[in-house]
Amino acid sequence: MFERKLTALDYHSPNNFDYQNEKSFRNFISWIENQKIRLYPIEERASLDEIDSDEWYKAFEKYLTDMDIENLSAEIPREEQIEIILSHAIRLEYTDNMDKINTFRASQDQLMKQSNETNPLEKIDYNSKDFVAGMNRIQCLLNVPTKLNDNLTVLQAISKLITEKLNPKSVQAFLDENKSSKEPIQLTLNSINSGVECKSLSSLM
């Protein structure tokens, strides 16, 4: 009658739990406190772990009182005790998992924030003389036209040109076409056929 909740809590034998058997019941209480509820510090769980002790039931009654859950007491039937304890354990398990998920999400957000804060590309002055000079050298190498006062468009054109003409597939296609040649293969940007022509910035965007 408790199979579903026991399975949800990863109990080792949910289909064979004989709650009417005293030893089985005591083992269950010890397990659920140690693995799921953890109401007591480890050193204070010994009285529940000693399932053969004559004092065990007294410890169990104290345990029910210490949990301070409405309608849970030593006076109600064992089936109701188990049902309430299982429901409590599942709530704790859910809360614990949500805390872990929220902690993970927070850590990921922090990592993203730190990554953005330390991203060197965000610190580049794209209008500085050094950057423009370097970009102009790349333009000359790749034969990319200049667009006055629009460095972003030029950068996008350079990026697209490199992506489409110098990708592994295009380079390999060029090598395959020239592998039978007896002359040394000279790889140049214009010799690679990718369907992109460097006529104007608009044709690259």
mmCIF file of C-alpha atoms in Angstrom:
data_model
loop_
_atom_site.group_PDB
_atom_site.id
_atom_site.type_symbol
_atom_site.label_atom_id
_atom_site.label_comp_id
_atom_site.label_asym_id
_atom_site.label_seq_id
_atom_site.Cartn_x
_atom_site.Cartn_y
_atom_site.Cartn_z
ATOM 1 C CA MET A 1 0.000 0.000 0.000
ATOM 2 C CA PHE A 2 3.059 2.290 0.207
ATOM 3 C CA GLU A 3 4.817 1.142 -2.963
ATOM 4 C CA ARG A 4 4.532 4.399 -4.923
ATOM 5 C CA LYS A 5 5.912 6.624 -2.198
ATOM 6 C CA LEU A 6 8.618 4.143 -1.278
ATOM 7 C CA THR A 7 9.645 3.944 -4.939
ATOM 8 C CA ALA A 8 9.723 7.739 -5.173
ATOM 9 C CA LEU A 9 12.144 7.762 -2.260
ATOM 10 C CA ASP A 10 14.340 5.006 -3.773
ATOM 11 C CA TYR A 11 13.602 2.575 -0.973
ATOM 12 C CA HIS A 12 15.516 -0.661 -1.555
ATOM 13 C CA SER A 13 12.478 -3.007 -1.520
ATOM 14 C CA PRO A 14 9.283 -1.000 -2.067
ATOM 15 C CA ASN A 15 7.228 -4.019 -3.098
ATOM 16 C CA ASN A 16 8.275 -6.185 -0.169
ATOM 17 C CA PHE A 17 7.933 -3.788 2.732
ATOM 18 C CA ASP A 18 6.172 -5.662 5.528
ATOM 19 C CA TYR A 19 5.274 -2.834 7.876
ATOM 20 C CA GLN A 20 3.498 -5.225 10.239
ATOM 21 C CA ASN A 21 6.756 -7.034 10.878
ATOM 22 C CA GLU A 22 8.398 -5.251 13.817
ATOM 23 C CA LYS A 23 11.966 -5.639 12.603
ATOM 24 C CA SER A 24 11.067 -4.546 9.084
ATOM 25 C CA PHE A 25 9.241 -1.506 10.456
ATOM 26 C CA ARG A 26 12.144 -0.494 12.683
ATOM 27 C CA ASN A 27 14.601 -0.879 9.828
ATOM 28 C CA PHE A 28 12.391 1.350 7.734
ATOM 29 C CA ILE A 29 12.302 4.094 10.389
ATOM 30 C CA SER A 30 16.082 3.943 10.759
ATOM 31 C CA TRP A 31 16.542 4.102 6.981
ATOM 32 C CA ILE A 32 14.178 7.010 6.369
ATOM 33 C CA GLU A 33 15.740 9.095 9.143
ATOM 34 C CA ASN A 34 19.299 8.429 7.966
ATOM 35 C CA GLN A 35 18.661 8.756 4.252
ATOM 36 C CA LYS A 36 15.784 11.215 3.819
ATOM 37 C CA ILE A 37 14.530 13.117 6.843
ATOM 38 C CA ARG A 38 17.763 13.682 8.812
ATOM 39 C CA LEU A 39 15.986 15.355 11.704
ATOM 40 C CA TYR A 40 18.763 14.455 14.124
ATOM 41 C CA PRO A 41 22.531 14.916 13.806
ATOM 42 C CA ILE A 42 24.250 11.619 12.955
ATOM 43 C CA GLU A 43 25.422 11.001 16.509
ATOM 44 C CA GLU A 44 21.860 11.324 17.820
ATOM 45 C CA ARG A 45 20.384 8.701 15.508
ATOM 46 C CA ALA A 46 21.889 5.745 17.351
ATOM 47 C CA SER A 47 18.767 5.118 19.416
ATOM 48 C CA LEU A 48 16.726 4.612 16.212
ATOM 49 C CA ASP A 49 19.480 2.558 14.574
ATOM 50 C CA GLU A 50 19.590 0.067 17.443
ATOM 51 C CA ILE A 51 16.523 -1.801 16.220
ATOM 52 C CA ASP A 52 16.977 -4.734 18.628
ATOM 53 C CA SER A 53 17.107 -2.535 21.696
ATOM 54 C CA ASP A 54 14.352 -2.687 24.303
ATOM 55 C CA GLU A 55 14.455 1.101 24.341
ATOM 56 C CA TRP A 56 13.792 1.447 20.612
ATOM 57 C CA TYR A 57 10.053 2.151 20.852
ATOM 58 C CA LYS A 58 10.667 4.823 23.447
ATOM 59 C CA ALA A 59 13.134 6.466 21.054
ATOM 60 C CA PHE A 60 10.576 6.174 18.269
ATOM 61 C CA GLU A 61 7.893 7.922 20.318
ATOM 62 C CA LYS A 62 10.338 10.764 21.012
ATOM 63 C CA TYR A 63 11.154 10.884 17.302
ATOM 64 C CA LEU A 64 7.491 11.346 16.404
ATOM 65 C CA THR A 65 7.189 14.143 18.956
ATOM 66 C CA ASP A 66 10.381 15.863 17.770
ATOM 67 C CA MET A 67 9.187 15.861 14.171
ATOM 68 C CA ASP A 68 6.323 18.075 15.318
ATOM 69 C CA ILE A 69 4.003 17.157 12.453
ATOM 70 C CA GLU A 70 0.282 17.660 12.774
ATOM 71 C CA ASN A 71 -1.687 14.478 13.508
ATOM 72 C CA LEU A 72 1.502 12.405 13.901
ATOM 73 C CA SER A 73 1.785 10.625 17.217
ATOM 74 C CA ALA A 74 2.401 7.235 18.784
ATOM 75 C CA GLU A 75 -1.321 6.821 19.370
ATOM 76 C CA ILE A 76 -2.453 6.613 15.744
ATOM 77 C CA PRO A 77 -2.328 3.346 13.743
ATOM 78 C CA ARG A 78 1.002 2.331 12.279
ATOM 79 C CA GLU A 79 -0.329 2.651 8.738
ATOM 80 C CA GLU A 80 -1.134 6.314 9.352
ATOM 81 C CA GLN A 81 2.251 6.908 10.954
ATOM 82 C CA ILE A 82 4.001 5.510 7.908
ATOM 83 C CA GLU A 83 1.814 7.463 5.505
ATOM 84 C CA ILE A 84 2.517 10.761 7.263
ATOM 85 C CA ILE A 85 6.245 10.042 7.582
ATOM 86 C CA LEU A 86 6.515 9.100 3.906
ATOM 87 C CA SER A 87 4.669 12.246 2.820
ATOM 88 C CA HIS A 88 6.950 14.356 5.008
ATOM 89 C CA ALA A 89 10.048 12.704 3.553
ATOM 90 C CA ILE A 90 8.850 13.310 -0.011
ATOM 91 C CA ARG A 91 8.261 17.000 0.758
ATOM 92 C CA LEU A 92 11.773 17.261 2.156
ATOM 93 C CA GLU A 93 13.195 15.474 -0.870
ATOM 94 C CA TYR A 94 11.386 17.820 -3.246
ATOM 95 C CA THR A 95 12.525 20.912 -1.323
ATOM 96 C CA ASP A 96 16.100 19.635 -1.234
ATOM 97 C CA ASN A 97 16.098 18.976 -4.974
ATOM 98 C CA MET A 98 14.637 22.400 -5.717
ATOM 99 C CA ASP A 99 17.301 24.015 -3.555
ATOM 100 C CA LYS A 100 19.972 22.144 -5.495
ATOM 101 C CA ILE A 101 18.435 23.208 -8.813
ATOM 102 C CA ASN A 102 18.200 26.830 -7.707
ATOM 103 C CA THR A 103 21.769 26.740 -6.409
ATOM 104 C CA PHE A 104 22.944 25.274 -9.718
ATOM 105 C CA ARG A 105 21.073 27.924 -11.693
ATOM 106 C CA ALA A 106 22.516 30.676 -9.505
ATOM 107 C CA SER A 107 26.035 29.319 -9.985
ATOM 108 C CA GLN A 108 25.518 29.161 -13.755
ATOM 109 C CA ASP A 109 24.224 32.736 -13.796
ATOM 110 C CA GLN A 110 27.246 33.837 -11.777
ATOM 111 C CA LEU A 111 29.600 32.041 -14.152
ATOM 112 C CA MET A 112 27.932 33.721 -17.124
ATOM 113 C CA LYS A 113 28.208 37.082 -15.428
ATOM 114 C CA GLN A 114 31.874 36.513 -14.629
ATOM 115 C CA SER A 115 32.485 35.302 -18.184
ATOM 116 C CA ASN A 116 30.913 38.438 -19.599
ATOM 117 C CA GLU A 117 32.837 40.638 -17.207
ATOM 118 C CA THR A 118 36.137 38.999 -18.160
ATOM 119 C CA ASN A 119 35.459 38.704 -21.891
ATOM 120 C CA PRO A 120 38.431 40.514 -23.475
ATOM 121 C CA LEU A 121 36.437 41.233 -26.636
ATOM 122 C CA GLU A 122 34.139 43.499 -24.665
ATOM 123 C CA LYS A 123 37.108 45.652 -23.636
ATOM 124 C CA ILE A 124 38.315 46.278 -27.177
ATOM 125 C CA ASP A 125 37.979 49.807 -28.512
ATOM 126 C CA TYR A 126 36.855 49.065 -32.047
ATOM 127 C CA ASN A 127 37.506 52.647 -33.080
ATOM 128 C CA SER A 128 41.043 52.893 -31.720
ATOM 129 C CA LYS A 129 43.867 53.598 -34.158
ATOM 130 C CA ASP A 130 45.615 50.303 -33.396
ATOM 131 C CA PHE A 131 42.472 48.250 -33.947
ATOM 132 C CA VAL A 132 41.556 50.057 -37.171
ATOM 133 C CA ALA A 133 45.111 49.657 -38.457
ATOM 134 C CA GLY A 134 45.053 45.910 -37.761
ATOM 135 C CA MET A 135 41.643 45.538 -39.341
ATOM 136 C CA ASN A 136 42.832 47.428 -42.434
ATOM 137 C CA ARG A 137 45.741 45.007 -42.805
ATOM 138 C CA ILE A 138 43.310 42.077 -42.723
ATOM 139 C CA GLN A 139 41.120 43.860 -45.281
ATOM 140 C CA CYS A 140 44.081 44.156 -47.615
ATOM 141 C CA LEU A 141 44.972 40.488 -47.207
ATOM 142 C CA LEU A 142 41.414 39.367 -47.871
ATOM 143 C CA ASN A 143 40.572 42.059 -50.405
ATOM 144 C CA VAL A 144 37.597 43.283 -48.371
ATOM 145 C CA PRO A 145 36.395 46.792 -49.284
ATOM 146 C CA THR A 146 36.394 49.552 -46.698
ATOM 147 C CA LYS A 147 33.201 51.143 -45.481
ATOM 148 C CA LEU A 148 33.848 54.552 -43.945
ATOM 149 C CA ASN A 149 32.938 54.925 -40.258
ATOM 150 C CA ASP A 150 31.362 51.459 -40.093
ATOM 151 C CA ASN A 151 33.928 49.131 -38.567
ATOM 152 C CA LEU A 152 31.246 46.687 -37.408
ATOM 153 C CA THR A 153 30.051 46.046 -40.958
ATOM 154 C CA VAL A 154 33.637 45.518 -42.115
ATOM 155 C CA LEU A 155 34.261 43.069 -39.277
ATOM 156 C CA GLN A 156 31.114 41.138 -40.147
ATOM 157 C CA ALA A 157 32.219 40.959 -43.770
ATOM 158 C CA ILE A 158 35.675 39.694 -42.791
ATOM 159 C CA SER A 159 34.137 37.104 -40.466
ATOM 160 C CA LYS A 160 31.750 35.844 -43.140
ATOM 161 C CA LEU A 161 34.465 35.688 -45.751
ATOM 162 C CA ILE A 162 36.784 33.675 -43.522
ATOM 163 C CA THR A 163 33.946 31.387 -42.424
ATOM 164 C CA GLU A 164 32.781 30.633 -45.945
ATOM 165 C CA LYS A 165 36.067 30.563 -47.865
ATOM 166 C CA LEU A 166 38.514 29.213 -45.310
ATOM 167 C CA ASN A 167 36.380 26.561 -43.686
ATOM 168 C CA PRO A 168 37.734 22.970 -43.752
ATOM 169 C CA LYS A 169 35.250 21.854 -46.413
ATOM 170 C CA SER A 170 36.188 24.596 -48.885
ATOM 171 C CA VAL A 171 39.918 24.125 -48.295
ATOM 172 C CA GLN A 172 39.630 20.352 -48.736
ATOM 173 C CA ALA A 173 37.644 20.824 -51.945
ATOM 174 C CA PHE A 174 40.431 23.028 -53.307
ATOM 175 C CA LEU A 175 43.084 20.473 -52.374
ATOM 176 C CA ASP A 176 41.080 17.657 -53.967
ATOM 177 C CA GLU A 177 40.753 19.625 -57.197
ATOM 178 C CA ASN A 178 44.481 20.236 -57.377
ATOM 179 C CA LYS A 179 45.886 17.018 -55.991
ATOM 180 C CA SER A 180 46.751 15.702 -59.446
ATOM 181 C CA SER A 181 48.698 18.828 -60.308
ATOM 182 C CA LYS A 182 52.462 18.432 -60.617
ATOM 183 C CA GLU A 183 52.994 22.040 -59.645
ATOM 184 C CA PRO A 184 53.236 23.003 -55.955
ATOM 185 C CA ILE A 185 49.809 23.890 -54.621
ATOM 186 C CA GLN A 186 49.540 27.533 -53.621
ATOM 187 C CA LEU A 187 46.501 28.162 -51.470
ATOM 188 C CA THR A 188 45.080 31.655 -51.819
ATOM 189 C CA LEU A 189 41.763 33.103 -50.795
ATOM 190 C CA ASN A 190 40.664 33.754 -54.373
ATOM 191 C CA SER A 191 41.527 30.214 -55.434
ATOM 192 C CA ILE A 192 39.023 28.691 -53.035
ATOM 193 C CA ASN A 193 35.562 28.344 -54.498
ATOM 194 C CA SER A 194 32.867 28.865 -51.878
ATOM 195 C CA GLY A 195 30.342 30.810 -53.917
ATOM 196 C CA VAL A 196 31.333 34.079 -52.225
ATOM 197 C CA GLU A 197 32.729 36.914 -54.305
ATOM 198 C CA CYS A 198 34.487 39.896 -52.708
ATOM 199 C CA LYS A 199 32.825 42.532 -54.846
ATOM 200 C CA SER A 200 31.306 44.668 -52.120
ATOM 201 C CA LEU A 201 30.419 44.685 -48.475
ATOM 202 C CA SER A 202 26.724 44.349 -49.294
ATOM 203 C CA SER A 203 27.366 41.072 -51.082
ATOM 204 C CA LEU A 204 29.013 39.694 -47.931
ATOM 205 C CA MET A 205 26.312 40.756 -45.486
#
